[in-house]
Amino acid sequence: MRYITDTDFLPEYRDLHFDSYQLLYGIAINQQEEQIYDTIITLCRKYREPILRKSKVDYWKTLVDRVISRLDYIDDKAEVMVYLPYTQMLCTPERLIQRYTYARLVLDNVRGLEMNQLTRRGNKSADDIRWFYPIKKLEDLMYDAIPTLSKLHHKSESEIREVIINELVRRGVDSIDSKSSEENENLYIKVFLNGRYLKELQPASESKEDNEPTYNTQTKLESVGFLYYALQYYFSQAQELKKGEIGKLLKKAVVRIANGLETPLEKYDSANCSNNTAYKYVNKKLFNNDSTNFDTLQHIEEALKNHGIKVPDELSGKITHRRGGDKSKC
């Protein structure tokens, strides 16, 4: 079993405003749908101007989407657990994805509501929810957890305090002189996660060490890419469809056909498509983004040409750009 912690899927604490911190960290800490709902309602009620409130909700949705995307990048989720030492929260990535997805749906539903419609469960007052909102500042949560962590990890409170201080320094929350950032991170992981840390969580597009696609199935990328552009070519000729309908039909068709090619004897589960590999390839466009292997782009281009299908500008432009910047081919 390997572990990830809050820094792997949540934005840096020091970069978040109060409301964004309460939302994102509050979901991870509280996890209960009722508490998530009341937190969102309370945050919305802080902004009485409709335009400002809608803008805030839209911004929060982008943050939640990023968190879901980060968690969704985890491969072999059954072998990974999410652990927040300072709250003793331990759960699966899937559980957290469900909670953040629920929060995203609540944000969608409250976006256009008037102030008098923004009511907490049972018309609870702000005082009624003080026990879970607002959550304490991150540094206070960590310091408060020292006695519990000391008992759990069989270390003195002074030792645990040093680990916490080091971690806060590493995160840029505290400025107390301590060890180097690398040593701080290793100490936190060594003590609380027993060194079993999933370092490969970072998406391929953000990785500094590896430019290969996150999903290590080259053939599938090539096949899905070919299908995507082939169907795009034919769907563009479907004049009877409205413009807004073509894109949706295109993605749906690619996912279903790709699954039919790979697992023809298995029934396609549309209810759980977010966990489907082809679905991720299409929606993240992993066959044609900044991290895509150049050989994959060339393969898709050649396959399209061999079957008499026009190579779209977005693909040919990227290939031309790659070739121009590849000095080894000069």
Short mmCIF file of C-alpha atoms in Angstrom, two decimals:
data_model
loop_
_atom_site.label_atom_id
_atom_site.label_comp_id
_atom_site.label_asym_id
_atom_site.label_seq_id
_atom_site.Cartn_x
_atom_site.Cartn_y
_atom_site.Cartn_z
CA MET A 1 0.00 0.00 0.00
CA ARG A 2 1.23 3.50 -0.90
CA TYR A 3 0.02 6.83 0.41
CA ILE A 4 -0.60 10.37 -0.77
CA THR A 5 -1.36 13.39 1.37
CA ASP A 6 -3.06 16.77 0.99
CA THR A 7 -0.14 18.44 -0.83
CA ASP A 8 -0.58 15.95 -3.68
CA PHE A 9 -4.09 17.00 -4.70
CA LEU A 10 -4.86 20.33 -2.99
CA PRO A 11 -3.48 23.77 -3.92
CA GLU A 12 -0.77 25.20 -1.69
CA TYR A 13 -2.28 26.43 1.55
CA ARG A 14 -0.41 29.73 1.49
CA ASP A 15 -1.86 30.58 -1.94
CA LEU A 16 -5.50 30.13 -0.94
CA HIS A 17 -7.92 32.78 0.26
CA PHE A 18 -10.07 32.03 3.30
CA ASP A 19 -13.10 30.87 1.32
CA SER A 20 -11.15 28.60 -1.04
CA TYR A 21 -9.32 27.04 1.92
CA GLN A 22 -12.58 26.43 3.77
CA LEU A 23 -14.07 24.76 0.70
CA LEU A 24 -11.19 22.59 -0.52
CA TYR A 25 -9.63 21.58 2.78
CA GLY A 26 -13.06 21.45 4.44
CA ILE A 27 -14.23 18.78 1.99
CA ALA A 28 -11.18 16.63 2.73
CA ILE A 29 -11.46 17.08 6.49
CA ASN A 30 -15.25 16.88 6.99
CA GLN A 31 -16.19 14.55 4.09
CA GLN A 32 -19.86 14.29 5.12
CA GLU A 33 -22.22 15.48 2.39
CA GLU A 34 -24.36 17.42 4.87
CA GLN A 35 -21.35 19.35 6.13
CA ILE A 36 -20.09 19.98 2.60
CA TYR A 37 -23.49 21.38 1.65
CA ASP A 38 -23.71 23.69 4.68
CA THR A 39 -20.15 24.88 4.10
CA ILE A 40 -20.93 25.85 0.49
CA ILE A 41 -24.15 27.62 1.50
CA THR A 42 -22.30 29.53 4.22
CA LEU A 43 -19.55 30.58 1.83
CA CYS A 44 -22.10 31.76 -0.75
CA ARG A 45 -23.94 33.82 1.87
CA LYS A 46 -20.78 35.84 2.48
CA TYR A 47 -21.23 37.47 -0.94
CA ARG A 48 -24.52 39.34 -1.20
CA GLU A 49 -23.90 40.87 -4.64
CA PRO A 50 -25.24 38.40 -7.28
CA ILE A 51 -22.46 38.95 -9.83
CA LEU A 52 -19.73 38.64 -7.21
CA ARG A 53 -21.36 35.52 -5.77
CA LYS A 54 -21.66 33.88 -9.19
CA SER A 55 -18.05 34.76 -9.99
CA LYS A 56 -16.93 33.20 -6.72
CA VAL A 57 -18.91 30.03 -7.40
CA ASP A 58 -17.41 29.76 -10.89
CA TYR A 59 -13.93 30.18 -9.43
CA TRP A 60 -14.56 27.55 -6.76
CA LYS A 61 -15.74 25.16 -9.45
CA THR A 62 -12.44 25.51 -11.31
CA LEU A 63 -10.55 24.73 -8.11
CA VAL A 64 -12.69 21.67 -7.38
CA ASP A 65 -12.23 20.46 -10.97
CA ARG A 66 -8.45 20.66 -10.53
CA VAL A 67 -8.61 18.62 -7.36
CA ILE A 68 -10.74 15.95 -9.03
CA SER A 69 -8.35 15.89 -11.99
CA ARG A 70 -5.35 15.42 -9.72
CA LEU A 71 -6.99 12.55 -7.87
CA ASP A 72 -8.16 11.05 -11.14
CA TYR A 73 -4.57 10.85 -12.40
CA ILE A 74 -3.74 8.23 -9.77
CA ASP A 75 -3.15 4.87 -11.41
CA ASP A 76 -3.95 1.63 -9.55
CA LYS A 77 -6.21 3.44 -7.08
CA ALA A 78 -6.86 0.18 -5.22
CA GLU A 79 -3.22 0.25 -4.07
CA VAL A 80 -3.31 3.85 -2.82
CA MET A 81 -4.72 5.51 0.30
CA VAL A 82 -5.09 9.20 1.13
CA TYR A 83 -3.76 10.08 4.58
CA LEU A 84 -3.85 13.44 6.38
CA PRO A 85 -1.76 12.89 9.54
CA TYR A 86 -2.90 16.04 11.33
CA THR A 87 -6.58 15.00 11.15
CA GLN A 88 -6.08 11.22 11.07
CA MET A 89 -8.20 11.14 7.91
CA LEU A 90 -7.57 7.93 5.98
CA CYS A 91 -9.64 7.02 2.92
CA THR A 92 -9.45 5.85 -0.67
CA PRO A 93 -8.91 8.25 -3.60
CA GLU A 94 -12.29 7.17 -4.96
CA ARG A 95 -14.06 8.29 -1.80
CA LEU A 96 -12.49 11.72 -2.06
CA ILE A 97 -13.34 11.96 -5.76
CA GLN A 98 -16.97 11.25 -4.83
CA ARG A 99 -16.96 13.99 -2.19
CA TYR A 100 -15.43 16.61 -4.47
CA THR A 101 -17.78 15.58 -7.28
CA TYR A 102 -20.70 16.06 -4.89
CA ALA A 103 -19.38 19.51 -3.96
CA ARG A 104 -19.11 20.34 -7.68
CA LEU A 105 -22.77 19.44 -8.18
CA VAL A 106 -23.84 21.56 -5.21
CA LEU A 107 -21.91 24.52 -6.64
CA ASP A 108 -23.68 24.02 -9.97
CA ASN A 109 -27.07 24.08 -8.26
CA VAL A 110 -26.51 27.10 -6.02
CA ARG A 111 -24.93 29.34 -8.64
CA GLY A 112 -28.12 31.13 -9.67
CA LEU A 113 -29.94 31.16 -6.35
CA GLU A 114 -31.03 34.35 -4.60
CA MET A 115 -29.86 35.13 -1.08
CA ASN A 116 -33.18 34.06 0.48
CA GLN A 117 -32.81 30.66 -1.21
CA LEU A 118 -29.36 30.00 0.25
CA THR A 119 -30.46 28.15 3.37
CA ARG A 120 -28.55 25.60 5.40
CA ARG A 121 -30.09 22.25 6.29
CA GLY A 122 -32.94 22.74 8.73
CA ASN A 123 -32.42 26.51 8.54
CA LYS A 124 -29.41 26.13 10.83
CA SER A 125 -27.71 29.31 11.98
CA ALA A 126 -23.99 30.02 11.75
CA ASP A 127 -23.66 29.10 15.42
CA ASP A 128 -25.27 25.70 14.81
CA ILE A 129 -22.44 24.65 12.50
CA ARG A 130 -19.51 26.08 14.50
CA TRP A 131 -18.32 22.57 15.33
CA PHE A 132 -17.25 21.97 11.73
CA TYR A 133 -17.22 25.43 10.10
CA PRO A 134 -14.95 27.27 9.82
CA ILE A 135 -12.13 24.74 10.03
CA LYS A 136 -9.03 25.96 11.83
CA LYS A 137 -6.00 27.30 10.03
CA LEU A 138 -3.69 24.56 8.76
CA GLU A 139 -0.91 25.41 11.21
CA ASP A 140 -3.36 25.23 14.13
CA LEU A 141 -4.68 21.87 12.96
CA MET A 142 -1.14 20.52 12.82
CA TYR A 143 -0.07 21.87 16.19
CA ASP A 144 -3.28 20.64 17.84
CA ALA A 145 -2.58 17.14 16.51
CA ILE A 146 0.84 16.85 18.21
CA PRO A 147 -0.36 14.94 21.34
CA THR A 148 -2.34 12.43 19.25
CA LEU A 149 0.47 11.95 16.72
CA SER A 150 2.93 11.50 19.56
CA LYS A 151 0.95 8.56 20.93
CA LEU A 152 0.26 7.00 17.53
CA HIS A 153 3.87 7.11 16.36
CA HIS A 154 5.47 6.44 19.74
CA LYS A 155 7.57 9.58 19.73
CA SER A 156 7.86 12.42 22.20
CA GLU A 157 5.78 15.53 21.63
CA SER A 158 8.96 17.54 21.10
CA GLU A 159 10.00 15.19 18.29
CA ILE A 160 6.59 15.42 16.64
CA ARG A 161 6.63 19.20 17.05
CA GLU A 162 9.92 19.33 15.15
CA VAL A 163 8.39 17.27 12.32
CA ILE A 164 5.39 19.61 12.19
CA ILE A 165 7.57 22.74 12.21
CA ASN A 166 9.71 21.30 9.43
CA GLU A 167 6.64 20.54 7.35
CA LEU A 168 5.19 24.02 7.86
CA VAL A 169 8.53 25.53 6.82
CA ARG A 170 8.59 23.30 3.73
CA ARG A 171 5.09 24.47 2.80
CA GLY A 172 6.09 28.10 3.27
CA VAL A 173 3.63 28.59 6.12
CA ASP A 174 6.22 29.09 8.87
CA SER A 175 9.55 30.90 8.61
CA ILE A 176 11.29 29.27 11.57
CA ASP A 177 14.83 28.21 10.71
CA SER A 178 14.94 24.48 10.14
CA LYS A 179 16.36 21.85 7.84
CA SER A 180 16.38 21.98 4.04
CA SER A 181 13.14 21.49 2.13
CA GLU A 182 14.18 18.05 0.91
CA GLU A 183 15.03 16.89 4.43
CA ASN A 184 11.76 18.35 5.73
CA GLU A 185 9.69 16.44 3.20
CA ASN A 186 11.52 13.19 3.87
CA LEU A 187 11.07 13.61 7.63
CA TYR A 188 7.31 14.18 7.35
CA ILE A 189 6.91 11.19 5.02
CA LYS A 190 9.26 9.00 7.03
CA VAL A 191 7.48 9.56 10.33
CA PHE A 192 3.82 9.77 9.32
CA LEU A 193 3.63 7.80 6.06
CA ASN A 194 6.31 5.23 6.94
CA GLY A 195 8.18 6.19 3.77
CA ARG A 196 5.52 4.57 1.59
CA TYR A 197 4.79 7.63 -0.49
CA LEU A 198 3.40 7.68 -4.03
CA LYS A 199 5.83 10.02 -5.77
CA GLU A 200 4.47 9.30 -9.25
CA LEU A 201 1.17 11.15 -8.71
CA GLN A 202 2.22 14.25 -10.66
CA PRO A 203 0.54 14.38 -14.10
CA ALA A 204 2.80 13.86 -17.10
CA SER A 205 2.20 17.41 -18.39
CA GLU A 206 3.65 18.81 -15.14
CA SER A 207 6.41 16.26 -14.62
CA LYS A 208 9.98 17.50 -14.70
CA GLU A 209 11.47 14.08 -15.26
CA ASP A 210 9.23 12.30 -17.74
CA ASN A 211 7.41 13.52 -20.82
CA GLU A 212 5.73 10.19 -21.57
CA PRO A 213 1.92 9.94 -21.27
CA THR A 214 0.74 9.07 -17.76
CA TYR A 215 -1.14 6.03 -19.02
CA ASN A 216 1.50 3.65 -20.23
CA THR A 217 -0.42 2.08 -23.12
CA GLN A 218 1.04 3.46 -26.34
CA THR A 219 -1.03 1.35 -28.71
CA LYS A 220 -4.30 2.48 -27.16
CA LEU A 221 -3.31 6.13 -27.45
CA GLU A 222 -2.59 5.66 -31.13
CA SER A 223 -5.86 3.81 -31.76
CA VAL A 224 -8.02 6.30 -29.85
CA GLY A 225 -6.29 9.21 -31.58
CA PHE A 226 -6.93 7.72 -35.00
CA LEU A 227 -10.57 7.07 -34.18
CA TYR A 228 -11.03 10.57 -32.79
CA TYR A 229 -9.85 12.35 -35.93
CA ALA A 230 -11.43 9.85 -38.30
CA LEU A 231 -14.84 10.33 -36.71
CA GLN A 232 -14.32 14.07 -36.47
CA TYR A 233 -13.82 14.12 -40.24
CA TYR A 234 -17.07 12.27 -40.92
CA PHE A 235 -19.13 14.03 -38.27
CA SER A 236 -18.15 17.40 -39.73
CA GLN A 237 -20.11 16.37 -42.82
CA ALA A 238 -23.25 15.62 -40.83
CA GLN A 239 -25.05 18.82 -41.83
CA GLU A 240 -28.32 17.79 -40.23
CA LEU A 241 -26.78 18.06 -36.75
CA LYS A 242 -26.58 21.32 -34.87
CA LYS A 243 -23.10 22.65 -34.11
CA GLY A 244 -23.40 22.06 -30.38
CA GLU A 245 -24.40 18.43 -30.91
CA ILE A 246 -21.44 17.32 -33.02
CA GLY A 247 -18.78 17.61 -30.34
CA LYS A 248 -20.81 15.66 -27.80
CA LEU A 249 -21.65 12.93 -30.29
CA LEU A 250 -18.01 12.74 -31.37
CA LYS A 251 -16.67 12.11 -27.87
CA LYS A 252 -19.43 9.64 -27.05
CA ALA A 253 -18.82 7.67 -30.24
CA VAL A 254 -15.05 7.50 -29.74
CA VAL A 255 -15.35 6.20 -26.19
CA ARG A 256 -17.85 3.52 -27.15
CA ILE A 257 -15.99 2.41 -30.28
CA ALA A 258 -12.65 2.35 -28.48
CA ASN A 259 -14.10 0.13 -25.77
CA GLY A 260 -15.70 -2.06 -28.41
CA LEU A 261 -12.31 -2.57 -30.07
CA GLU A 262 -10.53 -3.37 -26.85
CA THR A 263 -13.14 -5.37 -24.93
CA PRO A 264 -15.79 -6.53 -27.42
CA LEU A 265 -17.26 -9.13 -25.04
CA GLU A 266 -17.71 -6.74 -22.11
CA LYS A 267 -20.80 -4.59 -21.69
CA TYR A 268 -19.97 -0.87 -21.68
CA ASP A 269 -20.87 0.74 -18.35
CA SER A 270 -21.99 4.28 -19.20
CA ALA A 271 -22.85 4.98 -15.54
CA ASN A 272 -19.18 4.76 -14.55
CA CYS A 273 -17.61 6.27 -17.64
CA SER A 274 -15.44 8.69 -15.61
CA ASN A 275 -13.29 5.71 -14.55
CA ASN A 276 -13.00 4.46 -18.12
CA THR A 277 -9.54 4.73 -19.69
CA ALA A 278 -10.75 5.70 -23.17
CA TYR A 279 -13.03 8.33 -21.62
CA LYS A 280 -10.02 9.87 -19.89
CA TYR A 281 -7.99 9.79 -23.10
CA VAL A 282 -10.71 11.63 -25.01
CA ASN A 283 -11.65 14.23 -22.40
CA LYS A 284 -8.03 15.00 -21.51
CA LYS A 285 -6.99 14.61 -25.17
CA LEU A 286 -3.95 12.61 -24.09
CA PHE A 287 -3.25 11.59 -27.69
CA ASN A 288 -2.58 15.21 -28.66
CA ASN A 289 -1.45 17.40 -25.79
CA ASP A 290 1.90 18.87 -24.77
CA SER A 291 3.06 15.60 -23.19
CA THR A 292 2.21 13.34 -26.16
CA ASN A 293 5.07 11.32 -27.61
CA PHE A 294 6.06 12.58 -31.08
CA ASP A 295 5.93 9.03 -32.47
CA THR A 296 2.27 8.87 -31.43
CA LEU A 297 1.46 12.05 -33.38
CA GLN A 298 3.26 10.71 -36.47
CA HIS A 299 1.45 7.37 -36.19
CA ILE A 300 -1.95 9.06 -36.08
CA GLU A 301 -1.05 11.32 -39.02
CA GLU A 302 0.14 8.40 -41.15
CA ALA A 303 -2.93 6.29 -40.32
CA LEU A 304 -5.24 9.15 -41.33
CA LYS A 305 -3.42 9.68 -44.64
CA ASN A 306 -3.36 5.97 -45.45
CA HIS A 307 -7.13 5.82 -45.12
CA GLY A 308 -7.85 8.94 -47.19
CA ILE A 309 -8.87 11.09 -44.23
CA LYS A 310 -7.83 14.72 -44.02
CA VAL A 311 -5.30 15.48 -41.27
CA PRO A 312 -6.83 18.27 -39.13
CA ASP A 313 -4.94 21.53 -38.66
CA GLU A 314 -4.59 21.05 -34.90
CA LEU A 315 -2.68 17.80 -35.47
CA SER A 316 -0.62 18.80 -38.52
CA GLY A 317 0.31 22.11 -36.88
CA LYS A 318 1.61 20.37 -33.79
CA ILE A 319 3.58 17.86 -35.87
CA THR A 320 5.08 20.64 -38.01
CA HIS A 321 6.04 22.54 -34.87
CA ARG A 322 7.65 19.45 -33.34
CA ARG A 323 9.59 18.73 -36.52
CA GLY A 324 10.79 22.30 -36.72
CA GLY A 325 12.06 22.16 -33.17
CA ASP A 326 13.72 18.77 -33.49
CA LYS A 327 17.33 19.58 -34.35
CA SER A 328 18.19 15.89 -34.61
CA LYS A 329 16.23 15.75 -37.87
CA CYS A 330 18.06 18.66 -39.53
#
